[in-house]
Short mmCIF file of C-alpha atoms and ligand atoms in Angstrom, two decimals:
data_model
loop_
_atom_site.label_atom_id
_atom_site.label_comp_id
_atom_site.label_asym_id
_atom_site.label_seq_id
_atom_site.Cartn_x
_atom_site.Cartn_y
_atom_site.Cartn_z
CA UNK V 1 -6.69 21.17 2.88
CA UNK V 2 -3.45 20.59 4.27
CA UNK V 3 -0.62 18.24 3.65
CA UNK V 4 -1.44 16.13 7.15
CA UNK V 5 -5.46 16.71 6.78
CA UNK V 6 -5.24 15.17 3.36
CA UNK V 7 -2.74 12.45 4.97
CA UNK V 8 -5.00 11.82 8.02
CA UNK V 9 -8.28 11.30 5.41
CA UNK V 10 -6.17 8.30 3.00
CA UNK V 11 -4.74 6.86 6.20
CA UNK V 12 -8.11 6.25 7.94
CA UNK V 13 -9.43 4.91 4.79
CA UNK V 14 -6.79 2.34 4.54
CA UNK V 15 -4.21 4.11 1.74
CA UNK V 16 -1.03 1.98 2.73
CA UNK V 17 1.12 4.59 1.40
CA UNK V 18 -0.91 7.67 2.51
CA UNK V 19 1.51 10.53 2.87
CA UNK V 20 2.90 9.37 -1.07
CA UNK V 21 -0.58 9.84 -2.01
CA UNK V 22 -1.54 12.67 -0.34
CA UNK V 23 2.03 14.56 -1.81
CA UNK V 24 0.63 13.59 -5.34
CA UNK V 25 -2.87 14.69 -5.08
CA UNK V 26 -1.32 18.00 -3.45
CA UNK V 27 0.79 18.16 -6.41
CA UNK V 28 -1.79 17.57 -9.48
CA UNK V 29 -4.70 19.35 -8.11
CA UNK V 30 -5.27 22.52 -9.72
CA UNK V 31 -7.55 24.13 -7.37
CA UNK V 32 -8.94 23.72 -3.14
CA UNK V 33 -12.58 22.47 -5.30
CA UNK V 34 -10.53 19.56 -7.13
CA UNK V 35 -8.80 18.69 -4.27
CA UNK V 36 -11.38 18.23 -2.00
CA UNK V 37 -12.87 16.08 -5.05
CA UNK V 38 -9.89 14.28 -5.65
CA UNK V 39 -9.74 12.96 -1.51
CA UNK V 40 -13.49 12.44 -1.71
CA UNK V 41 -12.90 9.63 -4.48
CA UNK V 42 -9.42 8.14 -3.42
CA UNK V 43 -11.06 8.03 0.15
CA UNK V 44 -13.89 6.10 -2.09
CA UNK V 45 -11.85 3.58 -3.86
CA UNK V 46 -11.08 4.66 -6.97
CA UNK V 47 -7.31 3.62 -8.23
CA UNK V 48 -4.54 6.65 -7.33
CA UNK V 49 -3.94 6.62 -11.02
CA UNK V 50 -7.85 7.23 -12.04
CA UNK V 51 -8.02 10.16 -9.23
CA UNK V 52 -4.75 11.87 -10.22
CA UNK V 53 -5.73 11.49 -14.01
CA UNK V 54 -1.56 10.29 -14.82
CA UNK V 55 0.28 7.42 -14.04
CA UNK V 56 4.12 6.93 -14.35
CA UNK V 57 5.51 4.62 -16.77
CA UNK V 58 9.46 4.39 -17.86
CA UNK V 59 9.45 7.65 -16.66
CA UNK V 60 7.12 9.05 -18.41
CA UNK V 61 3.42 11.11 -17.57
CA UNK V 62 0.71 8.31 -18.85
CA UNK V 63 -2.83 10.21 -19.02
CA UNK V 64 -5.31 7.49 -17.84
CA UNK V 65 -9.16 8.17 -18.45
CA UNK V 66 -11.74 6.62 -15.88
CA UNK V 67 -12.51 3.41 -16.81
CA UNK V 68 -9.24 2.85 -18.97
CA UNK V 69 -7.13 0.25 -17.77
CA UNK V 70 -4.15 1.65 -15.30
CA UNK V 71 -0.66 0.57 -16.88
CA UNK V 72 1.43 -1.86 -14.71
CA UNK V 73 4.74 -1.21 -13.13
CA UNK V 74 5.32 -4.82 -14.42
CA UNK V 75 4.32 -4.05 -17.97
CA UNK V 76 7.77 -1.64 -17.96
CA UNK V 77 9.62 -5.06 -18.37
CA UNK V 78 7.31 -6.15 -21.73
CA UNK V 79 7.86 -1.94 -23.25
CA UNK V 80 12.08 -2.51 -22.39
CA UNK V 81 11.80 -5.89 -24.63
CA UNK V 82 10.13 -3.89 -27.15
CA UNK V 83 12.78 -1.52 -26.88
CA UNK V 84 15.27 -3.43 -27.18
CA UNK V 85 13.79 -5.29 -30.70
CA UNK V 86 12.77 -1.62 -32.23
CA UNK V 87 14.80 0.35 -34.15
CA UNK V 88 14.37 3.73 -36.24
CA UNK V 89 12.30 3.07 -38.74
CA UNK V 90 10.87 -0.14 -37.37
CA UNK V 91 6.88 -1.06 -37.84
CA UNK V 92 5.72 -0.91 -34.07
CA UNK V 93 2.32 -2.57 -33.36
CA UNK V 94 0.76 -2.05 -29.82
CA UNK V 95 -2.20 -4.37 -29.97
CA UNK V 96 -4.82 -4.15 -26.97
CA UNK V 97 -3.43 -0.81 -26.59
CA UNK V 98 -5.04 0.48 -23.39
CA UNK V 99 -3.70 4.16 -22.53
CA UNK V 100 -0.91 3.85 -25.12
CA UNK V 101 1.70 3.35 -22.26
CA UNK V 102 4.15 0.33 -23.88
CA UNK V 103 3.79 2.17 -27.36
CA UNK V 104 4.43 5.87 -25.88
CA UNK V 105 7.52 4.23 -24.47
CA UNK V 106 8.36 2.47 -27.51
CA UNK V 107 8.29 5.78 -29.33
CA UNK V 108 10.04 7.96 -26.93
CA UNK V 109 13.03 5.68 -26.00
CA UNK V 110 13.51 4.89 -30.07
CA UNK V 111 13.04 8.06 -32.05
CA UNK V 112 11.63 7.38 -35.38
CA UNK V 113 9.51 4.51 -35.46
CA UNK V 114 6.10 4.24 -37.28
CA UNK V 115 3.92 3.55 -34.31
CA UNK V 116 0.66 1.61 -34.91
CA UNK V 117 -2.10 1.18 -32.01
CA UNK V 118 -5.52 -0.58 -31.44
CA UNK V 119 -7.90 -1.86 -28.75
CA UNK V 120 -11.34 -2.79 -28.65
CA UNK V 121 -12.30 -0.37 -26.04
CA UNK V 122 -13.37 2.97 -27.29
CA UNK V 123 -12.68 4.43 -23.99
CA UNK V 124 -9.37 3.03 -24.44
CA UNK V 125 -8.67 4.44 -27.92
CA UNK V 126 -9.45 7.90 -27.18
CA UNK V 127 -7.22 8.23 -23.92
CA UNK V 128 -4.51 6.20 -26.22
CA UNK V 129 -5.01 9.06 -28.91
CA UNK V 130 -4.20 11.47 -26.37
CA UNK V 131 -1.00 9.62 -25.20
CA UNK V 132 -0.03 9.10 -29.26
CA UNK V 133 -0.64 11.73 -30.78
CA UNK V 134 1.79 10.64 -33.44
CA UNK V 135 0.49 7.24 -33.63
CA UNK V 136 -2.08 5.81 -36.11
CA UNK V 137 -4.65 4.39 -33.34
CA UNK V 138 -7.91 2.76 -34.50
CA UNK V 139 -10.96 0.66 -32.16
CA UNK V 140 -11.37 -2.78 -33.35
CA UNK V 141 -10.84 -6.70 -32.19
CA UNK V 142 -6.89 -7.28 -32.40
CA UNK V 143 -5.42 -7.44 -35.75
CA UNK V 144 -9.01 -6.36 -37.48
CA UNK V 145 -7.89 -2.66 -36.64
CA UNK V 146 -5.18 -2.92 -38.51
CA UNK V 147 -4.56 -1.24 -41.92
CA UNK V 148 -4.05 -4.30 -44.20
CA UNK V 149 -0.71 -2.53 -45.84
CA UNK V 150 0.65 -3.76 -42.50
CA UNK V 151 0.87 -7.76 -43.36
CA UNK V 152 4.06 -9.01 -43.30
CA UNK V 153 5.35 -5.37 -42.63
CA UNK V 154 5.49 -5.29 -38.40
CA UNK V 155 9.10 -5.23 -36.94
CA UNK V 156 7.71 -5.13 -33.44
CA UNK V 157 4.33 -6.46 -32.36
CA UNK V 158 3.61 -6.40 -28.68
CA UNK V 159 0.39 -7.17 -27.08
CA UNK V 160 0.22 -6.68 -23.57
CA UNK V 161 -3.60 -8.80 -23.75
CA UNK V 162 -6.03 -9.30 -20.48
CA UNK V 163 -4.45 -12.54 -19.40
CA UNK V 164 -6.33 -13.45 -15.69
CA UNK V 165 -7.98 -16.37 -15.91
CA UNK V 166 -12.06 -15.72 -15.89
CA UNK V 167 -13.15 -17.28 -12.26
CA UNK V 168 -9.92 -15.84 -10.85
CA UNK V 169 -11.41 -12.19 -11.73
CA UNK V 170 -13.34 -11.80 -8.64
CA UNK V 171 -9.96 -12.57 -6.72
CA UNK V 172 -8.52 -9.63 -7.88
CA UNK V 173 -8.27 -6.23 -5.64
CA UNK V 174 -11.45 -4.13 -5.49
CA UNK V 175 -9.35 -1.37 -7.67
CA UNK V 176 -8.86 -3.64 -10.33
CA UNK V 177 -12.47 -5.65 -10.45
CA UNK V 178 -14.42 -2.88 -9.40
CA UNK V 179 -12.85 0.39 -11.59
CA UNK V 180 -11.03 -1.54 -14.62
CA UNK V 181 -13.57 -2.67 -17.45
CA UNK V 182 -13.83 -6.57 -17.41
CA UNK V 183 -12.83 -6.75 -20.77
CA UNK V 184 -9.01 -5.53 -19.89
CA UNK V 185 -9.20 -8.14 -17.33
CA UNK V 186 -10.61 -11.24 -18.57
CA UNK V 187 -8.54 -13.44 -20.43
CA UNK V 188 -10.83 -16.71 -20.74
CA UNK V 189 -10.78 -19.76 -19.22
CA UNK V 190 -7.56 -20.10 -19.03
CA UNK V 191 -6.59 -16.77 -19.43
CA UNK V 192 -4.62 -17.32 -22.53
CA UNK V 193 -7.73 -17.17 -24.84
CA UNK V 194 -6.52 -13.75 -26.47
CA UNK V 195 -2.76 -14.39 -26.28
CA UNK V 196 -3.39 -17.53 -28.32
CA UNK V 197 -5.48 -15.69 -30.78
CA UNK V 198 -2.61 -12.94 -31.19
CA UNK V 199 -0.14 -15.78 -31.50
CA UNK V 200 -2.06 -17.75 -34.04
CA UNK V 201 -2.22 -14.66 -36.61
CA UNK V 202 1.17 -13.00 -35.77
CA UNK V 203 2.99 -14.94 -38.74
CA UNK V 204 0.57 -13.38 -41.23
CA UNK V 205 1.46 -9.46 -39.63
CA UNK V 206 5.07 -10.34 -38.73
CA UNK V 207 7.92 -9.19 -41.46
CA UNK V 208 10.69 -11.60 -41.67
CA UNK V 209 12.80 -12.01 -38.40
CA UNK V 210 10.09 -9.90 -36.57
CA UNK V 211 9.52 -10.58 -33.05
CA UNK V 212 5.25 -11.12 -31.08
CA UNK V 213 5.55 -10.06 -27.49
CA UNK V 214 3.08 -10.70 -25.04
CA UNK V 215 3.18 -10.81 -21.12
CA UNK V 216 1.90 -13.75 -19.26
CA UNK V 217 2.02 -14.84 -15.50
CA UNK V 218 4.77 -17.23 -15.15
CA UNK V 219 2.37 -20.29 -14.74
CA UNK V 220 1.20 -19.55 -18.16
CA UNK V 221 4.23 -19.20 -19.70
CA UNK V 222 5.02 -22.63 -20.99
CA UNK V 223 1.08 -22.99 -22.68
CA UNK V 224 2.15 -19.29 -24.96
CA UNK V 225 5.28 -20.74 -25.54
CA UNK V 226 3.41 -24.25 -27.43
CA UNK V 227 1.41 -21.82 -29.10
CA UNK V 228 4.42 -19.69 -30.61
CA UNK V 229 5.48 -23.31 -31.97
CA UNK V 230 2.60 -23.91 -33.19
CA UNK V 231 2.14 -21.08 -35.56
CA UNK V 232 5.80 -21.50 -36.49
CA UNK V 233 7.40 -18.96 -34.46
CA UNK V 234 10.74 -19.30 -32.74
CA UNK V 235 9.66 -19.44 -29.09
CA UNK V 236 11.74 -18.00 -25.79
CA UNK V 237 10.97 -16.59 -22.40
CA UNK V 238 12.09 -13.76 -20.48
CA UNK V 239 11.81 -12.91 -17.03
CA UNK V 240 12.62 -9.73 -14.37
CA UNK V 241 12.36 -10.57 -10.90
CA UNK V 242 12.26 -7.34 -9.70
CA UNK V 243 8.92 -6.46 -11.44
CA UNK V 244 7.85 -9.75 -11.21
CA UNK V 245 7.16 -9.67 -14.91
CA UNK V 246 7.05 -12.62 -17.26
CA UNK V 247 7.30 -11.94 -20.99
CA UNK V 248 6.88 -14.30 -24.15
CA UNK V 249 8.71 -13.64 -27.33
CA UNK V 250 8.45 -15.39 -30.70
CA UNK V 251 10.36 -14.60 -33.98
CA UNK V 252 9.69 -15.01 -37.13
CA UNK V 253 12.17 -16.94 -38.97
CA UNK V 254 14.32 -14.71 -41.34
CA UNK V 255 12.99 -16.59 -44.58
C1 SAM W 1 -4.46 -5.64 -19.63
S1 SAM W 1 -5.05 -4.23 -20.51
C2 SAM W 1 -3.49 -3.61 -21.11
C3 SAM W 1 -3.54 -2.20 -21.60
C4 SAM W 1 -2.18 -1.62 -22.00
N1 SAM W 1 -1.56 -2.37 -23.07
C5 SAM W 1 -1.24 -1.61 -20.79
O1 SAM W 1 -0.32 -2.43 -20.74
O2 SAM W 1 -1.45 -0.79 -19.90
C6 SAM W 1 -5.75 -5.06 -21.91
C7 SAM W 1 -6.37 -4.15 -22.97
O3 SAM W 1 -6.85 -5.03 -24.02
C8 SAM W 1 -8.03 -4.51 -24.56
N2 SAM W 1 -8.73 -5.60 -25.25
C9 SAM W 1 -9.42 -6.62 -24.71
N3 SAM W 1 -9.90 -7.42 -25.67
C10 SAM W 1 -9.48 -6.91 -26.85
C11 SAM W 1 -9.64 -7.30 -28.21
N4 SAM W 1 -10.34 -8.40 -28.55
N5 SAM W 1 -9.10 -6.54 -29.17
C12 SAM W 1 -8.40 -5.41 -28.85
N6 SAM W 1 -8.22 -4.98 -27.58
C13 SAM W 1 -8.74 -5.73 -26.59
C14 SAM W 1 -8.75 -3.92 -23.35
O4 SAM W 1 -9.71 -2.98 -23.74
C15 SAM W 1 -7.58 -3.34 -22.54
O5 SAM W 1 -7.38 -1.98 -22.85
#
């Protein structure tokens, strides 16, 4: 297939950015068989990211497995504040771990960190293995994945959680609701049902002065932030308007 065929196939099924698209799948497919397959199921619906098999993040190659959660261009803001709190050395702790994407960034923009990875999904673990291969990634509910040497030990723990309120699921583009397992999506009533669970436990995995980080949606921002208080932790909010990314951090006092 050529360049304008493939082009002339996304457009008529709707791809807004069709020739982008078409230059990608051009680009990853590794024979005419796979790309013929690859058309067939963007043409279908399936996410760019779950046809191409990779999705950029911080500049980096994410592998993303069908059915595994597609990291956000937004979610680069929460991985920079991670950044910017980790250090060589530093316990790293990427909870609800999805491909691996914040905590492969984590651990190629700060060399030497001991990187630390969970989510409940096993789908999810095993494309995160493949991201990490460094990291120490095991499936389980939050912080009951984690090796128990870790309390009071993590330097940087950030949680990028589902955090869309439950009836507001079905509002979400067919990508998302129809090729992302509810249980990336679905944060609860409120959507803050996990984010308040990671928040409640943080101060018994935190080591002194270390820092929680979850995203939110702005609305939602002020409810994290009276949970951070809550469990003790020293609340603030940071924002990027160009990703239109809201982050929550809380710190654990020093002593
Ligand atoms: C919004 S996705 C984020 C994935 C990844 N961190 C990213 O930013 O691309 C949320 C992830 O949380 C996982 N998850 C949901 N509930 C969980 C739980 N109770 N314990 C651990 N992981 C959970 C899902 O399987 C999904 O991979």
């Amino acid at each position: 297939m050529s360049l304008s065929s493939v082009v002339s196939e996304l457009r008529a099924a709707g791809c807004v950015f069709a020739e982008d698209e078409a230059r990608l799948i051009l680009a990853t497919a590794k024979s005419p068989a796979e790309l013929r397959r690859m058309v067939g199921e963007r043409v279908a619906g399936l996410p760019l990211e779950h046809v191409l098999g990779w999705a950029r993040f911080r500049g980096l190659c994410v592998l993303v497995d069908p059915g595994v959660f597609v990291p956000r261009r937004r979610t680069e803001f929460l991985a920079g504040e991670a950044i910017a709190r980790a250090r060589p050395g530093s316990v790293v702790v990427d909870l609800c771990c999805g491909t691996g994407a914040v905590g492969a960034a984590v651990a190629a923009e700060v060399p030497g960190v001991l990187l630390y990875a969970t989510d409940i999904d096993p789908a999810a673990v095993a494309c995160a293995r493949r991201n990490l291969p460094e990291a120490r990634i095991q499936q389980g509910d939050l912080y009951q994945a984690l090796p128990l040497c870790l309390r009071g030990r993590i330097d940087v723990l950030v949680a990028n959680c589902p955090y869309v309120p439950t009836e507001e699921v079905d509002l979400l583009p067919p990508e998302a609701r129809l090729h992302e397992p509810l249980v990336a999506l679905d944060g609860g009533e409120d959507g803050l049902e996990l984010i308040r669970r990671v928040i409640r436990l943080a101060p018994e995995w935190l080591a002194p002065g270390g820092s929680v980080l979850v995203e939110t949606s702005d609305e939602q921002a002020a409810s994290a932030c009276t949970a951070l208080l809550k469990a003790g932790l020293e609340p603030s909010i940071t924002s990027s308007e160009e990703l239109d990314a809201t982050v929550i951090v809380g710190q654990m006092p020093i002593r």
